[in-house]
mmCIF file of C-alpha atoms in Angstrom:
data_model
loop_
_atom_site.group_PDB
_atom_site.id
_atom_site.type_symbol
_atom_site.label_atom_id
_atom_site.label_comp_id
_atom_site.label_asym_id
_atom_site.label_seq_id
_atom_site.Cartn_x
_atom_site.Cartn_y
_atom_site.Cartn_z
ATOM 1 C CA MET A 30 1.148 -6.017 -19.042
ATOM 2 C CA PRO A 31 1.037 -4.779 -15.433
ATOM 3 C CA GLY A 32 3.451 -7.602 -13.829
ATOM 4 C CA LYS A 33 6.331 -10.285 -15.382
ATOM 5 C CA THR A 34 6.802 -14.032 -15.956
ATOM 6 C CA ASP A 35 9.343 -15.926 -17.033
ATOM 7 C CA VAL A 36 7.596 -17.641 -20.062
ATOM 8 C CA GLY A 37 9.808 -17.359 -23.435
ATOM 9 C CA ARG A 38 8.147 -17.336 -26.069
ATOM 10 C CA ASN A 39 7.805 -21.041 -27.440
ATOM 11 C CA ASN A 40 7.565 -22.182 -24.276
ATOM 12 C CA PRO A 41 3.667 -23.812 -23.821
ATOM 13 C CA CYS A 42 1.538 -21.093 -22.878
ATOM 14 C CA PRO A 43 0.888 -21.095 -19.196
ATOM 15 C CA CYS A 44 -2.980 -20.899 -19.371
ATOM 16 C CA GLY A 45 -3.141 -24.555 -20.787
ATOM 17 C CA SER A 46 -4.492 -23.864 -23.903
ATOM 18 C CA GLY A 47 -1.858 -26.252 -24.953
ATOM 19 C CA LYS A 48 -0.378 -23.734 -27.714
ATOM 20 C CA LYS A 49 2.667 -21.548 -27.489
ATOM 21 C CA TYR A 50 3.142 -18.610 -25.781
ATOM 22 C CA LYS A 51 3.291 -16.587 -28.592
ATOM 23 C CA LYS A 52 0.512 -17.963 -30.859
ATOM 24 C CA CYS A 53 -2.132 -17.955 -27.906
ATOM 25 C CA CYS A 54 -1.967 -15.173 -24.473
ATOM 26 C CA LEU A 55 1.188 -12.995 -25.785
ATOM 27 C CA GLY A 56 0.291 -9.839 -27.649
ATOM 28 C CA ALA A 57 -3.259 -11.749 -27.077
ATOM 29 C CA ALA A 58 -6.593 -9.813 -25.589
ATOM 30 C CA LYS A 59 -5.248 -11.856 -22.407
ATOM 31 C CA GLU A 60 -2.260 -11.228 -21.152
ATOM 32 C CA VAL A 61 -0.882 -13.186 -18.080
ATOM 33 C CA ALA A 62 0.137 -11.212 -15.071
ATOM 34 C CA PHE A 63 2.759 -13.607 -13.038
ATOM 35 C CA ILE A 64 2.806 -17.311 -12.443
ATOM 36 C CA ASN A 65 2.123 -17.907 -8.653
ATOM 37 C CA TYR A 66 3.994 -20.361 -6.294
ATOM 38 C CA LYS A 67 1.057 -23.038 -7.364
ATOM 39 C CA GLY A 68 2.535 -22.806 -10.706
ATOM 40 C CA GLN A 69 -0.414 -20.941 -11.546
ATOM 41 C CA ALA A 70 -0.678 -18.794 -14.457
ATOM 42 C CA ALA A 71 -2.873 -15.108 -13.562
ATOM 43 C CA VAL A 72 -3.935 -15.140 -17.102
ATOM 44 C CA TYR A 73 -6.040 -11.618 -17.446
ATOM 45 C CA PRO A 74 -8.204 -10.202 -19.959
ATOM 46 C CA VAL A 75 -5.621 -6.659 -20.832
ATOM 47 C CA GLN A 76 -8.401 -4.584 -21.871
ATOM 48 C CA GLU A 77 -10.978 -5.108 -20.030
ATOM 49 C CA ALA A 78 -7.800 -4.271 -17.038
ATOM 50 C CA GLY A 79 -6.708 -2.112 -18.356
ATOM 51 C CA LEU A 80 -10.264 -0.219 -17.763
ATOM 52 C CA ALA A 81 -10.824 -1.043 -14.208
ATOM 53 C CA ALA A 82 -7.667 0.847 -13.980
ATOM 54 C CA GLY A 83 -8.068 3.413 -16.571
ATOM 55 C CA LYS A 84 -11.763 4.596 -13.631
ATOM 56 C CA LEU A 85 -9.570 4.799 -10.503
ATOM 57 C CA THR A 86 -6.549 6.972 -11.850
ATOM 58 C CA ARG A 87 -9.494 8.782 -13.490
ATOM 59 C CA TRP A 88 -10.807 8.997 -9.569
ATOM 60 C CA LEU A 89 -7.677 8.964 -8.061
ATOM 61 C CA VAL A 90 -7.857 12.598 -10.521
ATOM 62 C CA GLU A 91 -11.082 13.887 -9.736
ATOM 63 C CA VAL A 92 -10.239 13.662 -6.118
ATOM 64 C CA ASP A 93 -7.106 15.271 -6.583
ATOM 65 C CA ASN A 94 -9.842 18.256 -7.771
ATOM 66 C CA LYS A 95 -11.926 18.538 -4.926
ATOM 67 C CA ARG A 96 -12.270 21.459 -2.683
ATOM 68 C CA ASN A 97 -14.166 21.864 0.824
ATOM 69 C CA ILE A 98 -14.429 18.109 1.753
ATOM 70 C CA SER A 99 -16.386 17.490 4.727
ATOM 71 C CA VAL A 100 -16.371 14.080 7.077
ATOM 72 C CA ASN A 101 -18.864 13.128 5.473
ATOM 73 C CA ASN A 102 -18.416 13.466 1.717
ATOM 74 C CA GLY A 103 -14.767 13.208 2.490
ATOM 75 C CA LEU A 104 -15.500 9.027 3.832
ATOM 76 C CA ASN A 105 -17.425 8.232 0.606
ATOM 77 C CA ILE A 106 -14.327 9.258 -1.258
ATOM 78 C CA LEU A 107 -12.787 6.611 -0.043
ATOM 79 C CA LEU A 108 -14.639 4.035 -0.537
ATOM 80 C CA LYS A 109 -15.117 5.109 -4.107
ATOM 81 C CA ILE A 110 -11.619 4.870 -4.376
ATOM 82 C CA TYR A 111 -11.585 1.709 -1.859
ATOM 83 C CA ASP A 112 -14.221 0.135 -4.247
ATOM 84 C CA LEU A 113 -12.636 1.007 -7.675
ATOM 85 C CA TYR A 114 -9.078 -0.475 -6.572
ATOM 86 C CA ASP A 115 -10.687 -4.183 -5.506
ATOM 87 C CA GLY A 116 -12.246 -3.598 -9.247
ATOM 88 C CA VAL A 117 -8.920 -3.814 -10.435
ATOM 89 C CA GLN A 118 -7.473 -5.828 -7.746
ATOM 90 C CA SER A 119 -10.399 -8.521 -8.909
ATOM 91 C CA TYR A 120 -8.920 -9.437 -12.068
ATOM 92 C CA PHE A 121 -6.138 -11.239 -9.600
ATOM 93 C CA ASN A 122 -7.189 -12.051 -6.879
ATOM 94 C CA ALA A 123 -7.838 -15.823 -7.971
ATOM 95 C CA TYR A 124 -4.436 -16.173 -7.872
ATOM 96 C CA TYR A 125 -3.195 -14.381 -5.127
ATOM 97 C CA SER A 126 -1.616 -16.687 -1.539
ATOM 98 C CA CYS A 127 -3.978 -14.423 1.193
ATOM 99 C CA ALA A 128 -7.325 -16.312 1.897
ATOM 100 C CA LYS A 129 -9.629 -15.855 4.659
ATOM 101 C CA GLY A 130 -7.866 -16.362 7.728
ATOM 102 C CA CYS A 131 -4.570 -16.438 6.609
ATOM 103 C CA CYS A 132 -3.206 -13.577 8.862
ATOM 104 C CA TYR A 133 0.777 -13.858 8.808
ATOM 105 C CA CYS A 134 -0.197 -10.204 7.462
ATOM 106 C CA CYS A 135 -2.098 -8.543 11.142
ATOM 107 C CA TYR A 136 0.940 -7.962 13.320
ATOM 108 C CA PRO A 137 3.424 -5.960 11.680
ATOM 109 C CA TYR A 138 3.507 -2.348 11.936
ATOM 110 C CA VAL A 139 0.506 -0.477 9.439
ATOM 111 C CA GLY A 140 0.375 2.744 8.413
ATOM 112 C CA ALA A 141 -3.155 4.293 8.420
ATOM 113 C CA SER A 142 -4.272 7.644 7.488
ATOM 114 C CA LEU A 143 -6.761 9.123 10.077
ATOM 115 C CA ILE A 144 -9.573 9.678 7.055
ATOM 116 C CA GLU A 145 -9.014 5.742 7.476
ATOM 117 C CA SER A 146 -9.203 5.351 11.114
ATOM 118 C CA GLU A 147 -12.482 7.611 11.011
ATOM 119 C CA LEU A 148 -13.936 4.917 7.987
ATOM 120 C CA THR A 149 -13.527 2.177 11.276
ATOM 121 C CA LYS A 150 -14.896 3.807 13.634
ATOM 122 C CA LYS A 151 -17.904 4.413 11.070
ATOM 123 C CA PHE A 152 -18.012 0.716 10.761
ATOM 124 C CA ILE A 153 -17.032 -0.341 13.970
ATOM 125 C CA ASN A 154 -20.079 1.745 15.778
ATOM 126 C CA ASP A 155 -22.795 1.008 12.972
ATOM 127 C CA ASN A 156 -22.051 -2.861 12.746
ATOM 128 C CA PHE A 157 -20.115 -3.125 16.622
ATOM 129 C CA SER A 158 -22.336 -4.152 19.793
ATOM 130 C CA SER A 159 -21.675 -2.241 22.807
ATOM 131 C CA SER A 160 -19.902 -5.427 24.759
ATOM 132 C CA ALA A 161 -17.736 -6.103 21.613
ATOM 133 C CA LYS A 162 -16.632 -2.473 21.030
ATOM 134 C CA ASP A 163 -15.314 -2.632 24.801
ATOM 135 C CA GLN A 164 -13.645 -5.581 24.530
ATOM 136 C CA LEU A 165 -11.697 -4.073 21.368
ATOM 137 C CA ALA A 166 -11.002 -1.198 23.778
ATOM 138 C CA ALA A 167 -9.460 -3.214 26.218
ATOM 139 C CA SER A 168 -7.675 -5.346 24.001
ATOM 140 C CA ILE A 169 -6.344 -2.331 22.743
ATOM 141 C CA ARG A 170 -5.112 -0.683 25.799
ATOM 142 C CA ARG A 171 -3.085 -3.470 26.927
ATOM 143 C CA HIS A 172 -1.014 -2.788 24.374
ATOM 144 C CA LYS A 173 -1.432 1.387 24.506
ATOM 145 C CA LYS A 174 2.260 0.956 24.686
ATOM 146 C CA GLU A 175 3.636 -0.478 22.095
ATOM 147 C CA TYR A 176 1.087 0.764 19.329
ATOM 148 C CA LEU A 177 2.242 4.103 20.689
ATOM 149 C CA SER A 178 5.487 2.971 19.970
ATOM 150 C CA LEU A 179 5.653 3.903 16.635
ATOM 151 C CA CYS A 180 4.016 6.428 16.228
ATOM 152 C CA GLU A 181 6.558 9.300 16.791
ATOM 153 C CA MET A 182 8.861 7.544 14.060
ATOM 154 C CA ASP A 183 12.199 9.267 11.769
ATOM 155 C CA GLY A 184 13.717 7.875 8.693
ATOM 156 C CA LYS A 185 16.811 6.302 10.786
ATOM 157 C CA ALA A 186 14.194 4.877 13.597
ATOM 158 C CA ALA A 187 11.925 2.864 11.546
ATOM 159 C CA LYS A 188 13.040 0.137 10.501
ATOM 160 C CA HIS A 189 14.072 -0.576 13.694
ATOM 161 C CA LEU A 190 11.020 -0.049 16.016
ATOM 162 C CA GLN A 191 8.464 -1.395 13.238
ATOM 163 C CA ALA A 192 11.145 -5.291 13.322
ATOM 164 C CA GLU A 193 11.422 -4.986 17.003
ATOM 165 C CA TYR A 194 7.363 -4.319 17.046
ATOM 166 C CA TYR A 195 7.327 -7.319 14.246
ATOM 167 C CA GLU A 196 8.966 -9.912 16.621
ATOM 168 C CA MET A 197 6.395 -8.699 19.195
ATOM 169 C CA LYS A 198 4.069 -11.346 17.653
ATOM 170 C CA ILE A 199 1.213 -8.991 18.865
ATOM 171 C CA PRO A 200 -1.882 -9.549 17.083
ATOM 172 C CA CYS A 201 -3.674 -6.662 14.979
ATOM 173 C CA PRO A 202 -6.916 -5.633 17.392
ATOM 174 C CA PHE A 203 -8.897 -6.461 14.740
ATOM 175 C CA LEU A 204 -8.636 -10.059 14.130
ATOM 176 C CA SER A 205 -10.721 -12.571 15.392
ATOM 177 C CA GLU A 206 -10.035 -15.135 17.149
ATOM 178 C CA LYS A 207 -10.842 -17.664 13.852
ATOM 179 C CA GLY A 208 -7.760 -15.273 11.777
ATOM 180 C CA GLU A 209 -10.117 -13.059 10.409
ATOM 181 C CA CYS A 210 -10.503 -9.240 9.798
ATOM 182 C CA MET A 211 -13.556 -7.966 11.050
ATOM 183 C CA ILE A 212 -14.081 -4.772 10.039
ATOM 184 C CA TYR A 213 -12.753 -6.554 6.685
ATOM 185 C CA ILE A 214 -14.756 -4.048 4.487
ATOM 186 C CA ALA A 215 -13.103 -1.018 6.121
ATOM 187 C CA ARG A 216 -9.419 -1.915 6.440
ATOM 188 C CA PRO A 217 -6.627 0.438 6.279
ATOM 189 C CA PHE A 218 -5.447 0.655 2.108
ATOM 190 C CA ALA A 219 -1.655 -0.776 3.248
ATOM 191 C CA CYS A 220 -3.249 -3.966 4.645
ATOM 192 C CA ARG A 221 -5.302 -4.216 1.177
ATOM 193 C CA ALA A 222 -2.174 -3.681 -1.426
ATOM 194 C CA LEU A 223 -0.902 -6.849 0.501
ATOM 195 C CA THR A 224 -1.002 -9.123 -2.318
ATOM 196 C CA ALA A 225 1.327 -12.365 -2.746
ATOM 197 C CA TYR A 226 1.472 -14.564 -4.708
ATOM 198 C CA SER A 227 4.715 -16.265 -3.257
ATOM 199 C CA ASP A 228 4.684 -19.555 -0.750
ATOM 200 C CA PRO A 229 2.327 -18.352 2.497
ATOM 201 C CA LYS A 230 5.205 -20.438 4.705
ATOM 202 C CA GLU A 231 6.944 -17.197 3.238
ATOM 203 C CA CYS A 232 4.848 -14.701 4.475
ATOM 204 C CA LYS A 233 5.029 -16.881 8.236
ATOM 205 C CA TYR A 234 8.680 -16.148 8.577
ATOM 206 C CA ASP A 235 7.729 -12.356 7.241
ATOM 207 C CA ARG A 236 9.769 -13.139 3.790
ATOM 208 C CA VAL A 237 7.959 -12.095 1.457
ATOM 209 C CA LYS A 238 9.144 -11.668 -1.257
ATOM 210 C CA GLU A 239 6.484 -11.942 -4.150
ATOM 211 C CA HIS A 240 4.284 -9.111 -4.392
ATOM 212 C CA PHE A 241 2.076 -7.612 -7.007
ATOM 213 C CA ILE A 242 0.979 -4.515 -8.110
ATOM 214 C CA PRO A 243 -1.679 -4.275 -11.353
ATOM 215 C CA PHE A 244 -0.781 -1.607 -13.198
ATOM 216 C CA GLY A 245 1.427 0.460 -11.435
ATOM 217 C CA VAL A 246 -1.740 2.251 -8.975
ATOM 218 C CA ASN A 247 -0.655 1.782 -5.871
ATOM 219 C CA GLY A 248 1.219 4.134 -5.201
ATOM 220 C CA HIS A 249 -0.803 6.727 -6.415
ATOM 221 C CA VAL A 250 -3.726 5.166 -4.214
ATOM 222 C CA VAL A 251 -1.708 6.127 -1.542
ATOM 223 C CA GLY A 252 -0.765 9.785 -2.380
ATOM 224 C CA ALA A 253 -4.499 10.261 -2.619
ATOM 225 C CA VAL A 254 -5.605 9.310 0.050
ATOM 226 C CA LEU A 255 -3.634 11.070 1.975
ATOM 227 C CA LYS A 256 -4.113 13.655 -0.150
ATOM 228 C CA LEU A 257 -7.771 13.324 1.008
ATOM 229 C CA SER A 258 -7.115 13.250 4.084
ATOM 230 C CA ARG A 259 -5.891 16.499 5.020
ATOM 231 C CA LYS A 260 -7.891 18.247 2.849
ATOM 232 C CA VAL A 261 -11.014 16.885 4.945
ATOM 233 C CA PHE A 262 -9.233 17.087 8.765
ATOM 234 C CA GLY A 263 -6.279 19.475 7.586
ATOM 235 C CA THR A 264 -3.035 20.096 9.592
ATOM 236 C CA LEU A 265 -4.856 17.008 12.054
ATOM 237 C CA ALA A 266 -4.253 14.719 8.770
ATOM 238 C CA THR A 267 -1.307 12.841 9.843
ATOM 239 C CA VAL A 268 -0.244 9.047 9.767
ATOM 240 C CA LYS A 269 0.027 6.675 12.689
ATOM 241 C CA HIS A 270 -0.190 2.671 13.344
ATOM 242 C CA PHE A 271 -3.205 1.738 12.222
ATOM 243 C CA PRO A 272 -4.497 -0.008 15.906
ATOM 244 C CA ALA A 273 -2.764 3.311 17.404
ATOM 245 C CA TRP A 274 -6.021 5.558 16.150
ATOM 246 C CA PHE A 275 -8.319 4.080 18.832
ATOM 247 C CA ILE A 276 -6.299 4.233 21.537
ATOM 248 C CA ASP A 277 -9.187 6.347 22.550
ATOM 249 C CA GLY A 278 -12.233 4.467 21.690
ATOM 250 C CA PHE A 279 -14.421 4.755 18.393
ATOM 251 C CA THR A 280 -15.987 8.041 19.286
ATOM 252 C CA PRO A 281 -15.943 9.889 15.758
ATOM 253 C CA GLY A 282 -13.240 12.548 15.874
ATOM 254 C CA VAL A 283 -9.224 13.607 15.874
#
């Protein structure tokens, strides 16, 4: 079971069947991962979701064994990681607080690897007009100083600088006027992994307490993406605040 609930064995099953939890979802083909702020139970098919998580895990192991990865192959591998991860999350998406137009998480520091930035550059070059790219570039340059201030953080200063940055309320440059992500398909993993099931008002004030990590896979994905980036780019494969990767524009390459 990838999450926890506060449902007692003899309580009514939160799936709404009218049966006791012990005679319904508990230990059955379906279980309850969590209960969101609306009181909805995130019921999921255990075996099916577990198989999806297993496919992701096996692919991460396969990625770890790969050698001599070109940039194009690296981008394709990253896309597959994202696709398999999204497949695991699909069993729980309906119960998250996150929704289109909800952009409270588009203001904090977002750590992203070099290969993730390259995927975003490719997406922008393939889908944005020249004028749209110029507007994005100008927006990024306006906050160049703030973005770069988060790129050289030691362990002691990191939390302090990130808190200061959040208070500035500088939106992600890829956030549209409607509060929608313009690079949603190519967004970095740090954004994909933000899956809250607490009240959205908590996100507004940066007090999110209830995130969900299915099957504990997030840490494994982070490690695999960083390794993939190093395998493709070597010592250049650092981690930066996501917008800082685009200060010099959207031309592929470092």
